PDB file of C-alpha atoms in Angstrom:
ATOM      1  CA  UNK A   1      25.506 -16.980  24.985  1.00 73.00           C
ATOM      2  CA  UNK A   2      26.903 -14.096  23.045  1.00 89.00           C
ATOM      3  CA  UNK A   3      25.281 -12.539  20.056  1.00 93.00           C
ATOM      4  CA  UNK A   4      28.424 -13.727  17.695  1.00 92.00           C
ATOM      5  CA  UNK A   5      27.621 -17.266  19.129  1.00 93.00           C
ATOM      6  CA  UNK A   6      23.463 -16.927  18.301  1.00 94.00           C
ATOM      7  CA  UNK A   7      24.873 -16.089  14.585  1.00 95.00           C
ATOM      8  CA  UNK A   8      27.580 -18.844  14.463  1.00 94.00           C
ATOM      9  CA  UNK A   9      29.847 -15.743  13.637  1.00 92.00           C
ATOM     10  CA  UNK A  10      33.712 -15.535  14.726  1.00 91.00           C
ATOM     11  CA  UNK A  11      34.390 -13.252  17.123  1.00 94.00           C
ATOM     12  CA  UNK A  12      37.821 -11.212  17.369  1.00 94.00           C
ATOM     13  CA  UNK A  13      38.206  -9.061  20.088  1.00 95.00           C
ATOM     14  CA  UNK A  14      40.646  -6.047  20.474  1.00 95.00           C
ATOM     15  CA  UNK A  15      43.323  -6.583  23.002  1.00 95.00           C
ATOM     16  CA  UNK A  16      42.849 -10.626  22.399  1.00 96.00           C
ATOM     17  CA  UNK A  17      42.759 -11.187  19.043  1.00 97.00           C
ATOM     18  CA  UNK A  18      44.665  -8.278  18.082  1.00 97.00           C
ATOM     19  CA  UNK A  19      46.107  -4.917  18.861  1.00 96.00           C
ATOM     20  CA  UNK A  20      47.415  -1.417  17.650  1.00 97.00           C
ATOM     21  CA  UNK A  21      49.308   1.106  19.575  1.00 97.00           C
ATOM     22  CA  UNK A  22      51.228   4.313  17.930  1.00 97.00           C
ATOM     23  CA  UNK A  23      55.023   4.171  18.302  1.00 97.00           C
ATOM     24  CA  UNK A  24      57.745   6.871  16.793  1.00 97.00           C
ATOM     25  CA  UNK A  25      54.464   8.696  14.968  1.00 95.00           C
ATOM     26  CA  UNK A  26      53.530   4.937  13.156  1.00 97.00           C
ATOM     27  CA  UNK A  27      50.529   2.694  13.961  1.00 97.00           C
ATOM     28  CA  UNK A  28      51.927  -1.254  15.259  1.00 98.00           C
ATOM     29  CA  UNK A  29      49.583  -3.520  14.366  1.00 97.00           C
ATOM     30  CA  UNK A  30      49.947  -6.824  14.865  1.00 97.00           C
ATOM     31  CA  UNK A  31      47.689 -10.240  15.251  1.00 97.00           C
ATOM     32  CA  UNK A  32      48.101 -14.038  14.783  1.00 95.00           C
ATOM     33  CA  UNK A  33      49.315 -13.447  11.346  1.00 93.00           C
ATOM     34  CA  UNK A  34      52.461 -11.238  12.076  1.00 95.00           C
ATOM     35  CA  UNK A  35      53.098  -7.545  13.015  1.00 96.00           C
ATOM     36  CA  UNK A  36      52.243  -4.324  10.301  1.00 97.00           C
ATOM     37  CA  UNK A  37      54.535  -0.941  10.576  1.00 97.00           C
ATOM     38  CA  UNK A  38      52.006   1.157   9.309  1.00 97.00           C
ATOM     39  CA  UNK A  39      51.252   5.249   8.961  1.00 97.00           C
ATOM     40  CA  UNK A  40      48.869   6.223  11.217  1.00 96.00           C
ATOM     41  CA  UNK A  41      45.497   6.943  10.133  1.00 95.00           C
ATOM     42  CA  UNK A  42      45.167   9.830   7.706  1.00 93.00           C
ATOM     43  CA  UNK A  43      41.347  10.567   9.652  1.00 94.00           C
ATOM     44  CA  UNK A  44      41.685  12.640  12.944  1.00 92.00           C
ATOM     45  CA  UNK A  45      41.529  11.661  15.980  1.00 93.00           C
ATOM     46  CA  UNK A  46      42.766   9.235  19.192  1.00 91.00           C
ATOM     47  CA  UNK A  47      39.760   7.024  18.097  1.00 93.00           C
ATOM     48  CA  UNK A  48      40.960   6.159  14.757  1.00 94.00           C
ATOM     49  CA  UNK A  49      43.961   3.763  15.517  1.00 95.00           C
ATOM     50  CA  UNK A  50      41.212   1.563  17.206  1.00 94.00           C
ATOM     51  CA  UNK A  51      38.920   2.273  13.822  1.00 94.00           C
ATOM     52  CA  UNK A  52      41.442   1.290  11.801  1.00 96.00           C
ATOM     53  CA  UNK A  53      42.835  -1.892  13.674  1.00 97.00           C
ATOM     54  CA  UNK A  54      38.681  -3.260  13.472  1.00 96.00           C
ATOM     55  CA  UNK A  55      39.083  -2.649   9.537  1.00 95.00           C
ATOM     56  CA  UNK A  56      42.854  -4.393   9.390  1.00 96.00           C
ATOM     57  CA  UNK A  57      41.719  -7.460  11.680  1.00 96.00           C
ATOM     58  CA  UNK A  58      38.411  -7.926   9.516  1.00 94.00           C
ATOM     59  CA  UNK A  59      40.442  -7.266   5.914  1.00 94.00           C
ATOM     60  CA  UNK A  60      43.313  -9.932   7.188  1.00 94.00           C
ATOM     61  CA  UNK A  61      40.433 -12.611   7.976  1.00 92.00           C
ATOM     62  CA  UNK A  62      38.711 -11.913   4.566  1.00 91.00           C
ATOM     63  CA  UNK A  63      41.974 -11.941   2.886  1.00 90.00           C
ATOM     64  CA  UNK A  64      42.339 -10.603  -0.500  1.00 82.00           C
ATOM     65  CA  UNK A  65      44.696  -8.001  -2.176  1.00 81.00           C
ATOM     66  CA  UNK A  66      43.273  -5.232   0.071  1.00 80.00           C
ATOM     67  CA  UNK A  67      44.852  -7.566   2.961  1.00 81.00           C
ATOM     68  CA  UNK A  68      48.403  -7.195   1.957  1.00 89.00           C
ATOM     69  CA  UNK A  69      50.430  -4.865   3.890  1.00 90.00           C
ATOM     70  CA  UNK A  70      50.908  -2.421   0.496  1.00 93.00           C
ATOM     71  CA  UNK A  71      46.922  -1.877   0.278  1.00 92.00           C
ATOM     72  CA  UNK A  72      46.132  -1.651   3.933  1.00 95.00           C
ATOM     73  CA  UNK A  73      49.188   1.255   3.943  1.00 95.00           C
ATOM     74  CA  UNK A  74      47.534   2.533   0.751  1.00 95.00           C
ATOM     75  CA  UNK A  75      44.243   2.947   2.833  1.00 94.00           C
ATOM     76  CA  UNK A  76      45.884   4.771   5.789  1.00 96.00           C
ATOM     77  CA  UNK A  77      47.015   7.490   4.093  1.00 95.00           C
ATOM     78  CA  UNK A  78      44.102   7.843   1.530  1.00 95.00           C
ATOM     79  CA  UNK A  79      41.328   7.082   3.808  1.00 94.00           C
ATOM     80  CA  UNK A  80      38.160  10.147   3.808  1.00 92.00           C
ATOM     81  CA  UNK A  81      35.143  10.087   5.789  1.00 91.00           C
ATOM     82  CA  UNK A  82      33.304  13.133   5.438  1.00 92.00           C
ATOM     83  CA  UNK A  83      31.700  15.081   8.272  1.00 91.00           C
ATOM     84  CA  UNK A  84      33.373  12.778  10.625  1.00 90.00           C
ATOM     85  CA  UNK A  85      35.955  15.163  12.590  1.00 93.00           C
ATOM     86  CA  UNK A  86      36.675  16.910   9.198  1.00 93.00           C
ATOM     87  CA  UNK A  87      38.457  20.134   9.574  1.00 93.00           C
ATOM     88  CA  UNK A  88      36.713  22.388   6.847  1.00 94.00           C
ATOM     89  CA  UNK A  89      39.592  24.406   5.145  1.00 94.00           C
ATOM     90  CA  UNK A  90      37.820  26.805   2.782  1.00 95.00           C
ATOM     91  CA  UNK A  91      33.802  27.646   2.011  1.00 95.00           C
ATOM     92  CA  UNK A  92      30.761  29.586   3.497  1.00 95.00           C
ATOM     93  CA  UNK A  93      31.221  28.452   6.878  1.00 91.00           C
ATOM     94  CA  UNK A  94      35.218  29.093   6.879  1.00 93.00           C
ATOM     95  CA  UNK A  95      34.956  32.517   5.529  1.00 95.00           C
ATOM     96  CA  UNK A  96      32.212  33.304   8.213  1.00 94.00           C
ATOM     97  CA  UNK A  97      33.961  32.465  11.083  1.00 92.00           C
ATOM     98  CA  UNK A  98      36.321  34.861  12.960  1.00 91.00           C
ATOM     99  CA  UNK A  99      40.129  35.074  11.465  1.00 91.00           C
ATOM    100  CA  UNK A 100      42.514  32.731  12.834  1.00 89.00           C
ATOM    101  CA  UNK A 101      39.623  30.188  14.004  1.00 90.00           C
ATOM    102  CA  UNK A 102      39.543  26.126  12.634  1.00 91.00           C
ATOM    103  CA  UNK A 103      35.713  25.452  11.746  1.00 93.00           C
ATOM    104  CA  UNK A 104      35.552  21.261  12.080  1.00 93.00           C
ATOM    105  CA  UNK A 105      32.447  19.387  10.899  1.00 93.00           C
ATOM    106  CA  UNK A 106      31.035  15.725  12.525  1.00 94.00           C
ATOM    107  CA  UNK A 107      27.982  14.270  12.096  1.00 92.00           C
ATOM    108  CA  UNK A 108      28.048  12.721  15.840  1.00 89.00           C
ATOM    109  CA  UNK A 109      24.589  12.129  17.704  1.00 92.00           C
ATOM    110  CA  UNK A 110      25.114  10.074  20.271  1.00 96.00           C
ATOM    111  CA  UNK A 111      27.290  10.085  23.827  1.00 97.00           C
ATOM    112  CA  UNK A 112      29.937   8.048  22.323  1.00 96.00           C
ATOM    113  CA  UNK A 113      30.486  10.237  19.281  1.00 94.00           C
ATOM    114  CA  UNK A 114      30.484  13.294  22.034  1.00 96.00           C
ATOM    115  CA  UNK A 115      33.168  11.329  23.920  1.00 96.00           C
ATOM    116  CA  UNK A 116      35.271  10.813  20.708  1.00 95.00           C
ATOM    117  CA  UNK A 117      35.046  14.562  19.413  1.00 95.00           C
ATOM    118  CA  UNK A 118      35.544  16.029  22.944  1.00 96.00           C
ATOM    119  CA  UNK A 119      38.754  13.929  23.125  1.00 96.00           C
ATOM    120  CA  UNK A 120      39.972  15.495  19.847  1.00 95.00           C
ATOM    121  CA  UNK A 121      38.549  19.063  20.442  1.00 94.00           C
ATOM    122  CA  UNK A 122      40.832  18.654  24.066  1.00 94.00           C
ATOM    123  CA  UNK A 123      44.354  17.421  22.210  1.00 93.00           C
ATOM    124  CA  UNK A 124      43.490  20.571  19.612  1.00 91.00           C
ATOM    125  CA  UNK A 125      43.320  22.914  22.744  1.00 88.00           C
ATOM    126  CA  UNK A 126      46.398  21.476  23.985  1.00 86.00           C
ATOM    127  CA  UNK A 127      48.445  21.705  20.664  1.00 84.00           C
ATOM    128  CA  UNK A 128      46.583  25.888  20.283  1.00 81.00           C
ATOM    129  CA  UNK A 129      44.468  27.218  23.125  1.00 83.00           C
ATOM    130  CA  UNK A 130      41.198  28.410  21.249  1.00 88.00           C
ATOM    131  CA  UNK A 131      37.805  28.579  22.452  1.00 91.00           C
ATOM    132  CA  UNK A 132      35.750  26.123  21.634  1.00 93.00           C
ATOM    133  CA  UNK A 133      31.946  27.108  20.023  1.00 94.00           C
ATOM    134  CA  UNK A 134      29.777  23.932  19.612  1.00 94.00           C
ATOM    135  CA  UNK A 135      26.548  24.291  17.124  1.00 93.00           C
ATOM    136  CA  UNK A 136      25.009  21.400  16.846  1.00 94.00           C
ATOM    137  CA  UNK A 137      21.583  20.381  15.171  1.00 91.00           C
ATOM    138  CA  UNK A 138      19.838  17.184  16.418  1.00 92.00           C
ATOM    139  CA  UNK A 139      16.860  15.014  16.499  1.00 91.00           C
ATOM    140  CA  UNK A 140      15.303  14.887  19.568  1.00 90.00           C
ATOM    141  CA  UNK A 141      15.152  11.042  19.948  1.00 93.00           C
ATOM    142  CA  UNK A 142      19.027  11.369  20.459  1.00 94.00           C
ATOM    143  CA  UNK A 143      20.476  11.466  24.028  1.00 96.00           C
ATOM    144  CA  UNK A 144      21.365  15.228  23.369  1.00 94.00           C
ATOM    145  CA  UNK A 145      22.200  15.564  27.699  1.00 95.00           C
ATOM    146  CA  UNK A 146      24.725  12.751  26.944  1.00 97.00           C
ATOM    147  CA  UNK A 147      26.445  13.792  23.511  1.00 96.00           C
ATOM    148  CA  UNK A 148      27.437  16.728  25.429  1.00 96.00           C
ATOM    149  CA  UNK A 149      28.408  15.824  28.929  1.00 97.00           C
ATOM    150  CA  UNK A 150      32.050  15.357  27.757  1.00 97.00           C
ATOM    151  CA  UNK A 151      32.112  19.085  26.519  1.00 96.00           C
ATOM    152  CA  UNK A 152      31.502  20.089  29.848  1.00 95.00           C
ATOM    153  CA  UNK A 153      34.199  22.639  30.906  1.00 93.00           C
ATOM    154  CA  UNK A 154      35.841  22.580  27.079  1.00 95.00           C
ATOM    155  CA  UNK A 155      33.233  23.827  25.269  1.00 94.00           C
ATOM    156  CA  UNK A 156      33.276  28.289  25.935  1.00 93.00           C
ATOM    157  CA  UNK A 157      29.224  28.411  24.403  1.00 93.00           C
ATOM    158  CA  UNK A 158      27.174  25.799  23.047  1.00 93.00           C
ATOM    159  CA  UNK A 159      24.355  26.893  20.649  1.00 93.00           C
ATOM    160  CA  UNK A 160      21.817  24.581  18.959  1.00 91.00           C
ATOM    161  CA  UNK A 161      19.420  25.067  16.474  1.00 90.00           C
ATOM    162  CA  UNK A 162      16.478  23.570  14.245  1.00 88.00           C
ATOM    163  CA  UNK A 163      16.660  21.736  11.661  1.00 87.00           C
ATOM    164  CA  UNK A 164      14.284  22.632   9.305  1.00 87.00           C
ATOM    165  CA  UNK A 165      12.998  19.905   7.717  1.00 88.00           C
ATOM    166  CA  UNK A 166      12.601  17.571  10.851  1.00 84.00           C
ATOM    167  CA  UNK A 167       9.962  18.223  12.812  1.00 85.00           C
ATOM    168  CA  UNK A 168      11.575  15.941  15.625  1.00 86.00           C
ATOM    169  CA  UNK A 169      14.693  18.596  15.702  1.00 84.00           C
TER     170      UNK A 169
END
């Protein structure tokens, strides 16, 4: 028995339930309710037409304005999520880093967030061949060994650091 059974909760499932694939630079959507042309999703990232098909499928079962077609659209192009894969375009860090370099910011701890942000740090090298520099702060109760496997061979240097008020850095 499933944990969505134990709870008496529905369960939709991806690739059952319902899907998303980009086509012609738009996100297909579609489930038992009909098909959505949308925009993709304004967040970077491969990741994020899967993110954004969970949020459709579970705004379509709650229903609601937010479930029309015009609000879901609304949210894909007007959708923020700070320090996730956000590409920093002017402060501190920006004007510290060598010309011509793209200084991106995610709060990712754990070896699936490393798998996600590898994938997108990989389609930016393919798009403009930089080097990739990784600094990264973390707790050590995180699986630090497998956030960065998938860096291996994409990442030129790697350099981590305290953080000063965690003693568990």
């Amino acid at each position: 028995m499933g944990r969505a059974d134990q709870l008496g909760a529905p369960l939709y499932v991806f690739g059952e339930d319902y899907n998303a694939h980009e086509e012609r630079g738009r996100m297909v959507y579609e489930d038992g309710d009909g098909l959505l042309d949308l925009p993709l999703p304004k967040l970077f990232g491969r990741h994020q037409l899967a993110n954004a098909s969970i949020a459709i499928a579970a705004l379509r079962k709650i229903g609601g304005r937010w479930s029309r077609e015009a609000g879901i659209e609304w949210g894909m192009k007007n959708v923020e999520w700070h320090a996730r894969l956000q590409r920093l375009m002017k402060g501190p860090l920006v004007d510290a880093a060598p010309k011509g370099s793209e200084v991106w910011l995610d709060g990712g701890h754990n070896p699936d967030g490393g798998a996600v942000v590898a994938q997108a740090m990989a389609d930016l090298e393919e798009r403009s061949s930089k080097p990739l520099y990784l600094i990264c702060g973390m707790l050590r109760t995180k699986d630090a060994a497998g956030y960065f496997h998938p860096f291996r061979g994409l990442a030129k240097q790697v350099t981590t650091l305290a953080i000063p008020v965690k003693p568990r850095a």
